[in-house]
Short mmCIF file of C-alpha atoms in Angstrom, two decimals:
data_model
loop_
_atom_site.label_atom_id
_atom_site.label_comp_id
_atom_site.label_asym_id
_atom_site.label_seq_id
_atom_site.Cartn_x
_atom_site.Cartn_y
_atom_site.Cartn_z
CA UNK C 28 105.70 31.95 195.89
CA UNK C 29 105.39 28.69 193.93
CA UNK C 30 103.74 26.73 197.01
CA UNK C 31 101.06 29.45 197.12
CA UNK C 32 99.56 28.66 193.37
CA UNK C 33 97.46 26.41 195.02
CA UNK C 34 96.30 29.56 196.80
CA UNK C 35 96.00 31.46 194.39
CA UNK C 36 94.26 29.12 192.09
CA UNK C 37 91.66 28.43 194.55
CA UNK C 38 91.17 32.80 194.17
CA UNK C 39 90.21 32.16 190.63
CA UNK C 40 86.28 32.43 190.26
CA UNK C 41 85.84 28.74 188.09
CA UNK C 42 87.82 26.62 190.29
CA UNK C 43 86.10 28.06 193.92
CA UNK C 44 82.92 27.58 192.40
CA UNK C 45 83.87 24.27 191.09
CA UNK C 46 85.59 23.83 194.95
CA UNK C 47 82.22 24.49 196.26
CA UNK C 48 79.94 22.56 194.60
CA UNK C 49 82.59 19.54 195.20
CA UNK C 50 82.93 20.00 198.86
CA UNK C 51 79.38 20.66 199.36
CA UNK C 52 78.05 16.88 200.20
CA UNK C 53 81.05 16.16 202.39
CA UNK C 54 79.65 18.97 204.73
CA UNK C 55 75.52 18.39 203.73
CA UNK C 56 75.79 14.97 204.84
CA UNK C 57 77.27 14.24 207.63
CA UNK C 58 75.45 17.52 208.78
CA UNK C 59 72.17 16.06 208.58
CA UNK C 60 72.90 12.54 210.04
CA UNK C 61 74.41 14.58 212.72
CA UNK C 62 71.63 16.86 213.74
CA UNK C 63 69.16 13.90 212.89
CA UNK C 64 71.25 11.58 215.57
CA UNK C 65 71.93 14.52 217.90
CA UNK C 66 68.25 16.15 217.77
CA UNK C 67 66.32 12.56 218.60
CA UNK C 68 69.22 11.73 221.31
CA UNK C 69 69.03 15.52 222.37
CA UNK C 70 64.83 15.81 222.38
CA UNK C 71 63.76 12.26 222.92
CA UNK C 72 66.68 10.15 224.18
CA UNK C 73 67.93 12.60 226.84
CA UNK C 74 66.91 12.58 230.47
CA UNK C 75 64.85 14.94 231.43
CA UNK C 76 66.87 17.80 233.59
CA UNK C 77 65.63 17.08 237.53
CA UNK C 78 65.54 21.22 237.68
CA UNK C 79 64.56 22.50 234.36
CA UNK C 80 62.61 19.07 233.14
CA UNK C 81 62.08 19.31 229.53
CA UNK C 82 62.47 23.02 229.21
CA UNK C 83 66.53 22.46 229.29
CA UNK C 84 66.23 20.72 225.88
CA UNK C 85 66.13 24.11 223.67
CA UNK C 86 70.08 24.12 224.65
CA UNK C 87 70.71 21.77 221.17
CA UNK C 88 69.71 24.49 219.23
CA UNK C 89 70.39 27.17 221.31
CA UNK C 90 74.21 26.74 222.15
CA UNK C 91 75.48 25.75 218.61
CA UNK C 92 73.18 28.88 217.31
CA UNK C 93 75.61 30.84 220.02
CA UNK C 94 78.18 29.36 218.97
CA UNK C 95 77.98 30.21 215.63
CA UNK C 96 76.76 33.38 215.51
CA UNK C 97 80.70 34.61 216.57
CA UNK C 98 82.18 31.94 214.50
CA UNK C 99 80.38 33.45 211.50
CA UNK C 100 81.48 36.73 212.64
CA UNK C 101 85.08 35.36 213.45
CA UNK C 102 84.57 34.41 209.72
CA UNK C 103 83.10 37.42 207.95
CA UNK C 104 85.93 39.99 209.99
CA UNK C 105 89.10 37.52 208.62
CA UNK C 106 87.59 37.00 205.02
CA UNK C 107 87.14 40.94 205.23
CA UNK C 108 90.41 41.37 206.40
CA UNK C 109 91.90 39.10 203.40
CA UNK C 110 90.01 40.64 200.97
CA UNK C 111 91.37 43.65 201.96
CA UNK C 112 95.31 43.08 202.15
CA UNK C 113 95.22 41.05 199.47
CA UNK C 114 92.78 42.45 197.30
CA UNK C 115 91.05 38.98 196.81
CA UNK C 116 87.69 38.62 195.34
CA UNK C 117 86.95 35.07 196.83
CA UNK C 118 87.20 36.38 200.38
CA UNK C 119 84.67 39.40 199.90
CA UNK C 120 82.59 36.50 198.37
CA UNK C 121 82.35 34.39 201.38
CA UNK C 122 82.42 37.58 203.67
CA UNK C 123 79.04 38.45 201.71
CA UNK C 124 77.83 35.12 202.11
CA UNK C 125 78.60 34.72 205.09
CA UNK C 126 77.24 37.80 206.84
CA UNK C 127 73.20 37.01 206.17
CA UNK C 128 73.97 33.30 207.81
CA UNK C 129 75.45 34.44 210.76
CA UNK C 130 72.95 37.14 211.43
CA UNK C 131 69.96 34.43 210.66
CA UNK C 132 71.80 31.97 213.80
CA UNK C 133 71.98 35.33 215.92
CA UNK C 134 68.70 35.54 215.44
CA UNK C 135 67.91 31.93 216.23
CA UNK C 136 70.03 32.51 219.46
CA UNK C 137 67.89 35.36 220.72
CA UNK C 138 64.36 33.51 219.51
CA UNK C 139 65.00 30.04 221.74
CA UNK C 140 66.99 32.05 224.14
CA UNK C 141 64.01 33.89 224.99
CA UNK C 142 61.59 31.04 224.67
CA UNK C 143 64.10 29.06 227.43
CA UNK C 144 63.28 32.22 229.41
CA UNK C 145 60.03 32.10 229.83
CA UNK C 146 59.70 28.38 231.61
CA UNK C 147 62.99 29.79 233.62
CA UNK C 148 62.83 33.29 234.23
CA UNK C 149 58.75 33.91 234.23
CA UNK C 150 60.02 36.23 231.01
CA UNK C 151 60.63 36.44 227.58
CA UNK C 152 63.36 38.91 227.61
CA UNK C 153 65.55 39.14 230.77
CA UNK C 154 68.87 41.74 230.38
CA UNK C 155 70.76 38.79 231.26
CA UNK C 156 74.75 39.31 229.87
CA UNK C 157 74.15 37.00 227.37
CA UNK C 158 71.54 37.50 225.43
CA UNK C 159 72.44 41.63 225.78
CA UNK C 160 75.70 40.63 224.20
CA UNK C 161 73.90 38.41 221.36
CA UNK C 162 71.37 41.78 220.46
CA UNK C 163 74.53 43.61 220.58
CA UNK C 164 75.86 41.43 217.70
CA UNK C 165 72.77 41.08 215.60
CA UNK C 166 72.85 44.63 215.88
CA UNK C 167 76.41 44.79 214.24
CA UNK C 168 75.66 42.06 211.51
CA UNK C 169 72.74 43.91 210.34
CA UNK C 170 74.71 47.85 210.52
CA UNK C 171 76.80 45.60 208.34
CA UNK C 172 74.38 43.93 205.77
CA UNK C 173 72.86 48.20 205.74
CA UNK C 174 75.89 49.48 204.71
CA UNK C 175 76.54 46.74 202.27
CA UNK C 176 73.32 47.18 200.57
CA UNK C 177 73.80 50.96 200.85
CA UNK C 178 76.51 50.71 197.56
CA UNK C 179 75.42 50.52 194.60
CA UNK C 180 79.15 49.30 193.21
CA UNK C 181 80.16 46.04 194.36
CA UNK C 182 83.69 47.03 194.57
CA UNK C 183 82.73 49.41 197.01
CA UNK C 184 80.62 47.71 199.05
CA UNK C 185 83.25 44.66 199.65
CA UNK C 186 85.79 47.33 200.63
CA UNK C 187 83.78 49.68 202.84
CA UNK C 188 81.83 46.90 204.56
CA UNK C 189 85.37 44.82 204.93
CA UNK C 190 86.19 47.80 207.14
CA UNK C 191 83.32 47.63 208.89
CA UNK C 192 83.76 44.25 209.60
CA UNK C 193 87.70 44.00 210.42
CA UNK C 194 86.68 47.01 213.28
CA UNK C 195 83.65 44.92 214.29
CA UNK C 196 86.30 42.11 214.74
CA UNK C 197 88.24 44.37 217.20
CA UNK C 198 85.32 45.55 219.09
CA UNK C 199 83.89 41.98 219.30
CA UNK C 200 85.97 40.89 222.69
CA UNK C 201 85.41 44.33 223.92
CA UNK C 202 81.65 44.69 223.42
CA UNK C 203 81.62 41.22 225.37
CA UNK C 204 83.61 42.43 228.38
CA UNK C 205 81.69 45.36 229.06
CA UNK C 206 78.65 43.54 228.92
CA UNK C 207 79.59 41.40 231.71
CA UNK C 208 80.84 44.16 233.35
CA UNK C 209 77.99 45.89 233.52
CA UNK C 210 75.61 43.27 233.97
CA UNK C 211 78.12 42.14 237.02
CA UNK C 212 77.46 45.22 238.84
CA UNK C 213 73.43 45.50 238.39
CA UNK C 214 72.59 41.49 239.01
CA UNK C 215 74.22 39.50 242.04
CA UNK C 216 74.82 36.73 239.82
CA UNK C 217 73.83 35.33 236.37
CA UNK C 218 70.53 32.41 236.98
CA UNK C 219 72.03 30.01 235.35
CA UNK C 220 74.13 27.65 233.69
CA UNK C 221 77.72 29.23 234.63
CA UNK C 222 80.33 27.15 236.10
CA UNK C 223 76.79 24.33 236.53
CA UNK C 224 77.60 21.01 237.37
CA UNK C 225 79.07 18.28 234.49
CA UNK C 226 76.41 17.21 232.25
CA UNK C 227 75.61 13.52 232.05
CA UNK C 228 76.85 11.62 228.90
CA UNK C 229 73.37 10.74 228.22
CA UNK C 230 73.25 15.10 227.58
CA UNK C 231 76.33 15.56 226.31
CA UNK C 232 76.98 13.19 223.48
CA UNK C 233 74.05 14.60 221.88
CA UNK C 234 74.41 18.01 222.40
CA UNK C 235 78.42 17.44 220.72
CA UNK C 236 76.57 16.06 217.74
CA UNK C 237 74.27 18.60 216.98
CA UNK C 238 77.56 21.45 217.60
CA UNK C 239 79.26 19.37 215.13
CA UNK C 240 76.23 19.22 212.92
CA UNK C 241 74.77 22.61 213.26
CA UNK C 242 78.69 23.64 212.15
CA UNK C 243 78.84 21.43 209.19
CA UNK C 244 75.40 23.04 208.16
CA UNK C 245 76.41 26.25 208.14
CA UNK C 246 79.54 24.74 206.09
CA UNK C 247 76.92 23.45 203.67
CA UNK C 248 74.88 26.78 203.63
CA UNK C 249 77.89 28.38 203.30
CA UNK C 250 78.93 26.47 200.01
CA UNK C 251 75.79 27.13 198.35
CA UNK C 252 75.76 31.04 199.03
CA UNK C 253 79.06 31.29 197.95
CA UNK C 254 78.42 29.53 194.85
CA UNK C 255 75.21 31.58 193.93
CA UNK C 256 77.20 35.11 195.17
CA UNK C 257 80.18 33.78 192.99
CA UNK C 258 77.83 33.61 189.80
CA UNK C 259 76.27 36.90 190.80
CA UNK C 260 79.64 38.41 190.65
CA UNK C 261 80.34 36.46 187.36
CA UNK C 262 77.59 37.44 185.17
CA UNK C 263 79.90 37.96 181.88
CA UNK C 264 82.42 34.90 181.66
CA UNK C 265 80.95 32.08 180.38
CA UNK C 266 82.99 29.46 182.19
CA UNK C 267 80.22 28.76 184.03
CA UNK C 268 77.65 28.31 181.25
CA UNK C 269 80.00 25.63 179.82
CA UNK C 270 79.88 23.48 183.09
CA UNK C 271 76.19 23.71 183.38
CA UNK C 272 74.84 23.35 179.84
CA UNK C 273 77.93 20.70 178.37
CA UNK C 274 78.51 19.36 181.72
CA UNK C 275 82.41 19.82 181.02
CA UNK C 276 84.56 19.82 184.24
CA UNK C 277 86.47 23.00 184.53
CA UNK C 278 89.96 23.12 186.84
CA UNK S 24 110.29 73.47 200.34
CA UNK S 25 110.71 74.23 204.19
CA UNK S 26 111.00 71.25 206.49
CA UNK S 27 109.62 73.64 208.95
CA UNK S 28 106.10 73.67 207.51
CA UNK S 29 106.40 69.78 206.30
CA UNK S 30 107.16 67.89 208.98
CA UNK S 31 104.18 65.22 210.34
CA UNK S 32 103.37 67.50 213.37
CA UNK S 33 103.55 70.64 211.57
CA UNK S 34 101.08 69.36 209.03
CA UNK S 35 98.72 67.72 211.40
CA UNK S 36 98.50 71.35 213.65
CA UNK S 37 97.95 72.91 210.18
CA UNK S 38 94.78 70.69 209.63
CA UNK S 39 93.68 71.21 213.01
CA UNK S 40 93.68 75.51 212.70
CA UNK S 41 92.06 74.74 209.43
CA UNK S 42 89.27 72.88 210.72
CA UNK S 43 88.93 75.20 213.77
CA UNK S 44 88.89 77.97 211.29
CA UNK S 45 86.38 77.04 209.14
CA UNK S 46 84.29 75.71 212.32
CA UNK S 47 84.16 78.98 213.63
CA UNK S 48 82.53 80.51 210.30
CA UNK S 49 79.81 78.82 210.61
CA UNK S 50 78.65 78.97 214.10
CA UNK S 51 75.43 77.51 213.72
CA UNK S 52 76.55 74.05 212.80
CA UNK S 53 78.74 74.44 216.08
CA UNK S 54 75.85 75.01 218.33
CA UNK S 55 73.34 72.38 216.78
CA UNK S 56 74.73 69.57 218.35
CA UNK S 57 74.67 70.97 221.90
CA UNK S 58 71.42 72.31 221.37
CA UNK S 59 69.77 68.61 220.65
CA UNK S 60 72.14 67.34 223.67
CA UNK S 61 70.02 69.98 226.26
CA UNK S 62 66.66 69.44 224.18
CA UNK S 63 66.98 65.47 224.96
CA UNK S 64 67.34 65.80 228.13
CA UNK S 65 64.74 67.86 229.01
CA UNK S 66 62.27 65.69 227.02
CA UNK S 67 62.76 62.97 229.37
CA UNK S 68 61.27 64.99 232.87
CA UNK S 69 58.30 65.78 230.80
CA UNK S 70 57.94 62.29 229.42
CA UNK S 71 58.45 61.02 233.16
CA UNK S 72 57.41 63.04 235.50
CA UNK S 73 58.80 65.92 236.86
CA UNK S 74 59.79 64.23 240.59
CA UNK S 75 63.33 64.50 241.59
CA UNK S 76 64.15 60.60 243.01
CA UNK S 77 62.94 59.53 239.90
CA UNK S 78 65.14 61.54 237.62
CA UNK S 79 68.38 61.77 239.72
CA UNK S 80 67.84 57.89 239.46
CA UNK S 81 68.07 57.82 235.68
CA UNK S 82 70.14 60.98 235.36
CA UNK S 83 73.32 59.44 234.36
CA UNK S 84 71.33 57.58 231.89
CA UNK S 85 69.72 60.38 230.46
CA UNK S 86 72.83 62.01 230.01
CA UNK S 87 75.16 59.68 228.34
CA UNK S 88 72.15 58.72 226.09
CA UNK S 89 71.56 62.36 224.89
CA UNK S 90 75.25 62.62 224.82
CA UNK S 91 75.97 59.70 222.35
CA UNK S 92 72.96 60.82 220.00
CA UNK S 93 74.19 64.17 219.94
CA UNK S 94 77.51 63.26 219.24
CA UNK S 95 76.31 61.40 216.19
CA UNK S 96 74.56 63.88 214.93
CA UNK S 97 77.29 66.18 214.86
CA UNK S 98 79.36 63.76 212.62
CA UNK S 99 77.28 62.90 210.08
CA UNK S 100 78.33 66.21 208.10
CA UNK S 101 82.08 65.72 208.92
CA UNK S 102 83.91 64.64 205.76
CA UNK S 103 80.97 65.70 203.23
CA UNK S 104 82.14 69.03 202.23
CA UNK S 105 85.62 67.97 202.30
CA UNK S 106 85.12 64.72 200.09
CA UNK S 107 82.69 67.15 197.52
CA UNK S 108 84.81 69.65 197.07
CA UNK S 109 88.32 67.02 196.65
CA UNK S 110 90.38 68.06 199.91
CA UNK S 111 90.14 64.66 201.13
CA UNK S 112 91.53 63.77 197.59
CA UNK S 113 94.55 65.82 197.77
CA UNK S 114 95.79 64.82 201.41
CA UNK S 115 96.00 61.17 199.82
CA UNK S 116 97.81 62.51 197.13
CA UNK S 117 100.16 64.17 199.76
CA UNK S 118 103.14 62.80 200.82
CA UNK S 119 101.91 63.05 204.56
CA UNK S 120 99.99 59.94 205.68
CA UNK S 121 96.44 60.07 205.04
CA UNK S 122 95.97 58.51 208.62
CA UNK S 123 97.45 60.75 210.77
CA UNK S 124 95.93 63.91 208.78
CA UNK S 125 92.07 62.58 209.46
CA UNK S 126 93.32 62.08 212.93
CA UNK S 127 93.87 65.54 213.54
CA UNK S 128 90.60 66.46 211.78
CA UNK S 129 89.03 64.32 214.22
CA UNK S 130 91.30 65.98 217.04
CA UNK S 131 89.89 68.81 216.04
CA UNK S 132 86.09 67.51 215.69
CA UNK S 133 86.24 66.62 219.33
CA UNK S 134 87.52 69.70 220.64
CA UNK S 135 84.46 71.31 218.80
CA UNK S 136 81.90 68.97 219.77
CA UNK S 137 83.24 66.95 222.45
CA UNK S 138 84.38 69.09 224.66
CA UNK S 139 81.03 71.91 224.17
CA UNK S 140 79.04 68.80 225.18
CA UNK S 141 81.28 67.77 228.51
CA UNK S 142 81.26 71.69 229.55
CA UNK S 143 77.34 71.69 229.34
CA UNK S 144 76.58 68.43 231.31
CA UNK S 145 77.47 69.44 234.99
CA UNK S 146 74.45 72.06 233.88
CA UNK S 147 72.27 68.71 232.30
CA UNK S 148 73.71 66.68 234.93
CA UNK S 149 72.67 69.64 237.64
CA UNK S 150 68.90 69.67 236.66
CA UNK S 151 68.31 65.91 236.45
CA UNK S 152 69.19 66.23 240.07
CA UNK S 153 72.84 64.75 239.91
CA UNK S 154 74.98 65.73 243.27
CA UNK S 155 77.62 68.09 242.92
CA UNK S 156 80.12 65.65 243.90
CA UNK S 157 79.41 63.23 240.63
CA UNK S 158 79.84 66.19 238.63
CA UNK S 159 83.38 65.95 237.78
CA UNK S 160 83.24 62.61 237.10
CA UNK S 161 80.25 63.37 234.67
CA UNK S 162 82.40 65.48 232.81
CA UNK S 163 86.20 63.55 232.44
CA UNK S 164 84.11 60.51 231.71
CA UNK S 165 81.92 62.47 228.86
CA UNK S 166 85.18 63.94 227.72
CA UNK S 167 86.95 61.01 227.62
CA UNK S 168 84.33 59.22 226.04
CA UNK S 169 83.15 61.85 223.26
CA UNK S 170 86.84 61.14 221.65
CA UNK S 171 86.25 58.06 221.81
CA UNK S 172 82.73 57.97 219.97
CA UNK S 173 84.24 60.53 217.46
CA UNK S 174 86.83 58.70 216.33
CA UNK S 175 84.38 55.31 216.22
CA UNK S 176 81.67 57.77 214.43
CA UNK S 177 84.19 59.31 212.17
CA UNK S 178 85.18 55.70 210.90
CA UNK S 179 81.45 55.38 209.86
CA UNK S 180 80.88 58.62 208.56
CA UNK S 181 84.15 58.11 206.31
CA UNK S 182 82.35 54.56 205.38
CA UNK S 183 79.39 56.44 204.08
CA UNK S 184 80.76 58.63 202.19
CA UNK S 185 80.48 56.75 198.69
CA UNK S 186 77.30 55.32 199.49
CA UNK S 187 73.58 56.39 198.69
CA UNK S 188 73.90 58.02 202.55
CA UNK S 189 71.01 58.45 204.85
CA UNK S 190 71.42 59.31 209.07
CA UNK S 191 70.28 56.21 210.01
CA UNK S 192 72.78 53.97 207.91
CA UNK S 193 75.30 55.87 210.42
CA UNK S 194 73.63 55.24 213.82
CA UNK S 195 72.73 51.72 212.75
CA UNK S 196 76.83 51.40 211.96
CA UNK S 197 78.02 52.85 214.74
CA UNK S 198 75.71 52.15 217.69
CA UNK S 199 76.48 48.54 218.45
CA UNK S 200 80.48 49.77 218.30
CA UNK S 201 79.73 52.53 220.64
CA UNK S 202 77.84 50.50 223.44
CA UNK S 203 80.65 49.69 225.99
CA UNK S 204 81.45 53.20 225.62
CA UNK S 205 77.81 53.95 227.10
CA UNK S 206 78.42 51.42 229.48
CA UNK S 207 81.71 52.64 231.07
CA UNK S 208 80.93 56.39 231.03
CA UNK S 209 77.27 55.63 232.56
CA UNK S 210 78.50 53.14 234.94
CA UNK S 211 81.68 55.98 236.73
CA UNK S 212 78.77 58.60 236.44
CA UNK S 213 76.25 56.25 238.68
CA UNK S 214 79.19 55.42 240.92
CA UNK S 215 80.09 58.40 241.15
CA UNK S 216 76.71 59.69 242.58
CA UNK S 217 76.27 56.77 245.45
CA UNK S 218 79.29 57.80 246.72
CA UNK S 219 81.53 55.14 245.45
CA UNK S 220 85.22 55.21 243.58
CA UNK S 221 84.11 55.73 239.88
CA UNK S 222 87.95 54.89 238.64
CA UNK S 223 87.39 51.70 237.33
CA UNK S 224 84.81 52.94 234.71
CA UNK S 225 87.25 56.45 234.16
CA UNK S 226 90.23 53.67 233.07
CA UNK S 227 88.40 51.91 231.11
CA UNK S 228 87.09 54.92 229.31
CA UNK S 229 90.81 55.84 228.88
CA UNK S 230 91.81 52.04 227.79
CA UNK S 231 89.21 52.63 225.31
CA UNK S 232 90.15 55.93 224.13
CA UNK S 233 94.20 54.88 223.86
CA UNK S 234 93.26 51.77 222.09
CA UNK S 235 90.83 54.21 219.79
CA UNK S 236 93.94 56.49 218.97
CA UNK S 237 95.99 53.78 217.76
CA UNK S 238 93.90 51.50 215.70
CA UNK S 239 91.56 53.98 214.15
CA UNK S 240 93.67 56.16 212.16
CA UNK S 241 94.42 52.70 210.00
CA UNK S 242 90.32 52.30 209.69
CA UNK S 243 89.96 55.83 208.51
CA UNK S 244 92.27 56.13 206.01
CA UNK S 245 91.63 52.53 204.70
CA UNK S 246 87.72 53.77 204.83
CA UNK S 247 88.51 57.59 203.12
CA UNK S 248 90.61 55.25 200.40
CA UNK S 249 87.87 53.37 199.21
CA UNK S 250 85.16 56.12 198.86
CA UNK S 251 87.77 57.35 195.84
CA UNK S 252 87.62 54.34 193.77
#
């Protein structure tokens, strides 16, 4: 029990918010000097692709949107799912904070998914497994930001949407396989990109960079939505009037 | 006390006469759901046209499409009267597990709405222009996958329940959850009518439904919980 204070301290509104604020720059920086390395390397540096030309360079925002559009959901359904066993506040606080920054990648995902498919399919929209799969999950983080904003009690709306979420989770994989399944048995074969030949390092060192720095960003974003949805939560206690106004440390 | 009437199984086939009982008073609410099911699919010929390659070509579609909406439909009203009036109070206060007594209520849901929509859709399935011989399959797969959507529905209609509710809140909930069910029930039925082995989608249903059983008993009841608080 004793090794968990730590744990449990962390819970406790004053010191997250404190935690937050502090580990803020350590993910705001290095984000931004790695999408500002990975970005030029990725759109200027790179060779052009000798089958897509310059059309293939959408993939260093595209993937690490992809990418984190499940690892916020990975995120919101196990901050749900703490916040439910253990009744913790903090985790329905990140779970809310969360959601609307996972949703707003999704979307990113879909937007230069579909403007990649234009040069390479002729189309905007192609019901390629993919991109079906990514709708499917903007579709689940907004039925989840409705029926949070359908409660009027906060309480409520952790609880009930931290449900949501933790089934969500479960249905995640599953959504995913039937997806391919189906779009397995209507297409001969996806167009692109699966199982493709090793990308040059000249390609690949910058697209690493801006995974690691499109992940540290949503860190960052994530610390400063937290923060504000910890004061929204907090609108009595005046812990946090004392830090602002008097500048006194609090932990 | 009798142990007779107490015991788990007891209880549960209690709830499920119950709900079958007060189903059958109000017949109406029975019939709506199957109703909008056959007034779907007959919008979609006269949106179309009327030609019979075209619409034995989306017919499976048509059907699982109607199917799912109606389904939804018919839980929207599941556990209102039961949370206004406190019933769904007093099974938590019982010492039976909340769990397994909304499971038979959705038992019971199914056999009321499910099952009325499965019997219909060799008819549905019939006038879209299905062959006989994907008939069958039409049916076990909209069976199988009407539990599933009511137990996936009923988690979302329990999630409503303390919330300023509207139908759409629901769909928008459960829609995304209930796509590979759409998928694998579509998928046997259009198998099934080019003359191929449907089984693959028909075990998947059933993975689905088994899987459906076991986790989302622990949803519901952890969903029916917090609309008390």
């Amino acid at each position: 029990m004793t090794r968990l204070t730590w744990f449990y301290r962390l819970a406790s509104p004053p010191t997250s918010y404190a935690t937050a604020g502090r580990l803020l720059p350590w993910f705001a920086v290095p984000a931004f000097l790695l999408l500002a390395v990975g970005l030029y390397g990725g759109l200027v540096l790179a060779p052009k692709d000798y089958q897509q030309g310059d059309a293939f360079r959408i993939i260093y925002v595209h993937a690490p949107s992809a990418w984190l559009s499940l690892l916020g959901y990975s995120v919101l359904g196990v901050s749900a799912g703490i916040g439910l066993i253990w009744r913790m506040k903090l985790a329905h606080a990140l779970a809310a904070a969360v959601a609307p920054i996972g949703a707003s990648f999704t979307f990113l995902c879909l937007v230069t998914g579909a403007l990649w498919g234009r040069p390479m399919w002729g189309a905007y929209w192609a019901w390629d497994a993919r991109l079906t799969s990514e709708l499917i999950l903007l579709f689940m983080y907004l039925g989840y930001l409705a029926l949070r904003s359908s409660y009027d009690d906060l309480q409520r709306a952790d609880r009930a949407s931290a449900v949501l979420a933790l089934v969500g989770l479960v249905n995640v994989p599953i959504i995913h396989f039937s997806v391919n399944w189906w779009n397995s048995l209507h297409q001969g074969s996806t167009v692109l990109r699966a199982g493709g030949p090793a990308m040059p390092a000249a390609m690949l060192i910058p697209l690493l960079e801006s995974f690691a720095g499109f992940t540290l960003l949503f860190a960052a974003i994530a610390c400063i939505r937290l923060q504000a949805e910890i004061l929204n939560r907090e609108r009595r206690p005046t812990w946090w009037m004392d830090s602002a106004i008097k500048g006194v440390p609090h932990d | 006390m009798s142990t007779a009437v107490t015991s788990l199984p007891a209880v549960m086939a209690l709830v499920f006469a119950r709900e079958c009982r007060l189903a059958f008073r109000r017949w109406s609410q029975l019939a709506q759901p199957v109703v909008f099911f056959l007034m779907v699919t007959t919008l979609f010929p006269l949106a179309l046209s009327p030609e019979p390659a075209l619409l034995r070509s989306i017919g499976p579609g048509v059907v699982w499409v109607a199917a799912v909406l109606a389904s939804l439909l018919a839980l929207e009203s599941l556990f209102k009267t039961d949370w206004d009036d406190g019933t769904l109070e007093q099974w938590a206060l019982s010492d039976q597990p909340l769990a397994m007594l909304l499971l038979a209520k959705v038992a019971a849901h199914w056999c009321l709405s499910g099952v009325p929509l499965a019997l219909c859709a060799p008819v549905v399935g019939y006038a879209l222009g299905l062959p006989m011989s994907a008939l069958g399959t039409l049916m076990g797969a909209l069976a199988l996958g009407s539990a599933v959507l009511s137990l996936l529905g009923a988690v979302g209609a329990a999630l409503t329940l303390g919330s300023r509710r509207g139908s759409v809140l629901l769909a928008l909930m459960v829609l995304p959850l209930a796509m590979p069910v759409l998928i694998f029930g579509a998928r046997a039925t259009d198998l099934a009518m080019n003359g191929d082995a449907p089984d693959a989608g028909l075990w998947l249903l059933a993975a689905g439904l088994i899987a459906a059983i076991s986790l989302v008993p622990l949803a519901l009841g952890a969903a029916v919980r917090v609309s008390f608080e």
